[in-house]
Coordinates of C-alpha atoms in Angstrom, one line a residue:
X740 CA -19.8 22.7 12.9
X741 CA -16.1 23.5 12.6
X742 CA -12.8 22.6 11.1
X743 CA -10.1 21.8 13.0
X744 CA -7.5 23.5 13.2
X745 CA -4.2 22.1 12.4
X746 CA -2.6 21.9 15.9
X747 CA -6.0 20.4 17.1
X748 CA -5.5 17.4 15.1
X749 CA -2.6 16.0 17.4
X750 CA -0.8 13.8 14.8
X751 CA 2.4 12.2 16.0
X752 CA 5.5 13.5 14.9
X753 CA 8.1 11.3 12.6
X754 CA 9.9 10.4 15.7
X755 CA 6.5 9.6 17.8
X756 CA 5.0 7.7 14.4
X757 CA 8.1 5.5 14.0
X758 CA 7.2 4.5 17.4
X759 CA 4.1 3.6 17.6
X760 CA 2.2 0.7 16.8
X761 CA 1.7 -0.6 12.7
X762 CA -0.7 -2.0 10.9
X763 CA 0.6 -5.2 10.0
X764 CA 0.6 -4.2 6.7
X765 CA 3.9 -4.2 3.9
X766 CA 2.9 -2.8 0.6
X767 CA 4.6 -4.0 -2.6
X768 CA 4.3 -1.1 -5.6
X769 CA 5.6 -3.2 -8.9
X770 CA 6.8 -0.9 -11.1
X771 CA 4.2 1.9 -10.6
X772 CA 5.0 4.6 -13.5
X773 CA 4.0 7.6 -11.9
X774 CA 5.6 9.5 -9.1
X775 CA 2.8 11.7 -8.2
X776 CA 0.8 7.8 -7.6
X777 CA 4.3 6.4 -5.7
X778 CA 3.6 10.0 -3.2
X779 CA 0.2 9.1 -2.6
X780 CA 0.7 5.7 -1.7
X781 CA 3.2 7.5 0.7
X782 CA 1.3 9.6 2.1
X783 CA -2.2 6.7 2.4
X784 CA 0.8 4.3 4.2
X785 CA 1.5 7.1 6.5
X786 CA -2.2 7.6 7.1
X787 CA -2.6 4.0 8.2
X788 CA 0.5 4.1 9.9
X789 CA 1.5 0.4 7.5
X790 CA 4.7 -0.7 8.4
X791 CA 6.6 -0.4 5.2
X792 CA 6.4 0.5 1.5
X793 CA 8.6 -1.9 -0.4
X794 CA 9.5 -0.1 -4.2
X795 CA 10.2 -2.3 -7.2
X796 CA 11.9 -2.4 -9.9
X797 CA 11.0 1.1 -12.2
X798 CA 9.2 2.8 -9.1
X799 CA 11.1 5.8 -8.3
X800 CA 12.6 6.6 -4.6
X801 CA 12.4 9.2 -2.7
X802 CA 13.8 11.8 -2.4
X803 CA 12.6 13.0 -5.5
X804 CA 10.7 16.7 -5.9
X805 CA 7.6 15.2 -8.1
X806 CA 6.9 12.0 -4.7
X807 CA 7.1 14.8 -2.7
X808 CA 4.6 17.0 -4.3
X809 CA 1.9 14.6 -2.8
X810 CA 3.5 12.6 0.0
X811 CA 3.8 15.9 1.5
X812 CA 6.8 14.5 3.9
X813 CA 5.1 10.9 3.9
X814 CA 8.4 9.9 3.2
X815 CA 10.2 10.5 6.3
X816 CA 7.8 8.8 8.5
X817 CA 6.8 5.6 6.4
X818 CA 9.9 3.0 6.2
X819 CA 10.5 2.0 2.6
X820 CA 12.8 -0.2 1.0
X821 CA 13.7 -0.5 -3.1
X822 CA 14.1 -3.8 -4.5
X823 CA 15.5 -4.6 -8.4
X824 CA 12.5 -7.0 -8.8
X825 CA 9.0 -7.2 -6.9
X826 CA 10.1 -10.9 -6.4
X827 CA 12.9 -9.8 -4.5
X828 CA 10.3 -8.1 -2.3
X829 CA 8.2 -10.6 -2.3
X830 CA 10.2 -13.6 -0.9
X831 CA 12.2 -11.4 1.5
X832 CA 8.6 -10.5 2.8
X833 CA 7.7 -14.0 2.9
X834 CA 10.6 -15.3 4.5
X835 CA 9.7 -12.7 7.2
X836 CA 6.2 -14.4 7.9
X837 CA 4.0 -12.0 5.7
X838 CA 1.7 -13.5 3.2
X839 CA 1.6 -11.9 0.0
X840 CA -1.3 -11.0 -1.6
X841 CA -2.0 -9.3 -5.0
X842 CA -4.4 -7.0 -5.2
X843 CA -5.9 -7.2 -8.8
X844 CA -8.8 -8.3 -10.8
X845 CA -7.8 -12.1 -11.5
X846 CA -9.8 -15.5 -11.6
X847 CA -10.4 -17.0 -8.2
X848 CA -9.9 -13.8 -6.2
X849 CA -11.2 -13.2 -3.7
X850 CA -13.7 -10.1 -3.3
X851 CA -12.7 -7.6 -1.4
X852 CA -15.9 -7.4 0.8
X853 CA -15.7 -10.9 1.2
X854 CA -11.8 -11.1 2.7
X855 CA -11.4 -11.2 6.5
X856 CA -7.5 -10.8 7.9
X857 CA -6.9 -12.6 10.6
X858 CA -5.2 -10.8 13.3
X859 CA -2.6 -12.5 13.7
X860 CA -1.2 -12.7 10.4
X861 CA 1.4 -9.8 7.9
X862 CA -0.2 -9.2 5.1
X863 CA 2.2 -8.0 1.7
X864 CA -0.2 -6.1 -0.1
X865 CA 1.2 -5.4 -4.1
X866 CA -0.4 -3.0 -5.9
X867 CA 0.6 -3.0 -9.9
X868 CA 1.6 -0.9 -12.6
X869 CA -0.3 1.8 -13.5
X870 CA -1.2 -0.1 -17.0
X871 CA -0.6 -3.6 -16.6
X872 CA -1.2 -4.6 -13.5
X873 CA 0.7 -6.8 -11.2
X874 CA 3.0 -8.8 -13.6
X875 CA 2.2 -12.0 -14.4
X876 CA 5.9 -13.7 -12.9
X877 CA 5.1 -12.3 -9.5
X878 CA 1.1 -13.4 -9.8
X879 CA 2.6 -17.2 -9.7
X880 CA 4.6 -16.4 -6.6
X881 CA 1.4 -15.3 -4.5
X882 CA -0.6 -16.0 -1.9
X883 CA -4.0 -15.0 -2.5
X884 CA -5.5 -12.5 -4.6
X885 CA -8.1 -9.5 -3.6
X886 CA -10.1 -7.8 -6.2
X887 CA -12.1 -4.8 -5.6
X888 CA -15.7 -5.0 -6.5
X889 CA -16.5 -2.7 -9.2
X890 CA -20.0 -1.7 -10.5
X891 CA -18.9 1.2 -13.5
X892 CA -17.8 1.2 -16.8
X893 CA -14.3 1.5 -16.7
X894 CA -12.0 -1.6 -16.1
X895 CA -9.7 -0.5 -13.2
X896 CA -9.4 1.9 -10.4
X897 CA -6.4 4.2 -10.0
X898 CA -3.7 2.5 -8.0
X899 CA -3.8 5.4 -5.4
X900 CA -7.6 4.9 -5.2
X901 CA -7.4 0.7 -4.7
X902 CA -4.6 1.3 -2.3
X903 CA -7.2 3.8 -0.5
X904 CA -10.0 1.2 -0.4
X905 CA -8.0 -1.8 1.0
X906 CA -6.2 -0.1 3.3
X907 CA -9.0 1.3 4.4
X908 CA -11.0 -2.0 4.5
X909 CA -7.4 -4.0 6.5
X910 CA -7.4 -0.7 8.9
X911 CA -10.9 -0.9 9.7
X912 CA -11.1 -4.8 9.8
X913 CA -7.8 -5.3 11.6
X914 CA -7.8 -1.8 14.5
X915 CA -11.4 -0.6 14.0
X916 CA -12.7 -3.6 14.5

């Protein structure tokens, strides 16, 4: 077996991804800390071509040296927004059809596994701070609630790693099929 090459993958160009067709997926990121996470989540979006990343309140914008260490250009091809609150976020999201959905470990979530988008539907996914979570004020302005089943010790995943694991789950769910 070989690696591809780089110019074998084919991968649109900014111009060519701004184009095409999204996953009809907004992410929220309420007050995520860390700007090597907020890159990430950049560069995951981009991955899953979502439609937007919507930053909140302390979450850092780009252009900023320490995103771009791992959004790796992420930033040019993903539409984002900033917002002073995630509630801001949240219901000009939801006055645009989307339904907002926290993605934390709360009671009556819903499993991941268990959660089927429909197809129709815009889904706000809002991933929370590093340490608390999504906050409680925005958790009473929701939707629904998806919580990733976990098996370990340890009582969360890394943001960057739960926004990998449902966007992979919405991507294959919603295009895959």
């Amino acid at each position: 077996m070989r690696k591809l090459k780089l110019d074998e993958l084919n991968r649109a160009s900014v111009d060519e991804f701004k184009e095409q067709d999204k996953l009809p997926v907004a992410v929220i990121l309420d007050n995520v800390r860390s700007m090597h996470n907020i890159g990430s989540i950049f560069r995951t979006s981009d991955g899953f071509a979502v439609e937007q990343i919507c930053l909140c309140g302390i979450t850092a914008q780009p252009p900023h040296r320490e995103i771009e260490k791992t959004a790796l250009g992420a930033t040019l091809s993903v539409n984002w927004t900033y917002h002073e609150t995630t509630l801001e976020a949240v219901e000009k999201l939801r006055t645009e059809g989307y339904q907002i959905i926290a993605v934390e470990q709360a009671q009556n979530s819903t499993m991941l596994n268990k959660f089927t988008p429909a197809p129709t539907q815009k889904y706000a996914l809002i991933f929370g701070n590093e340490v608390n979570g999504v906050s409680d004020e925005v958790m009473q302005k929701i939707d629904a609630c998806i919580e990733i089943p976990q098996f370990g010790t340890k009582h969360s995943f890394n943001i960057v790693v739960s926004a990998g694991i449902v966007l992979w789950d919405f991507f294959a769910k919603l295009v895959v099929g």
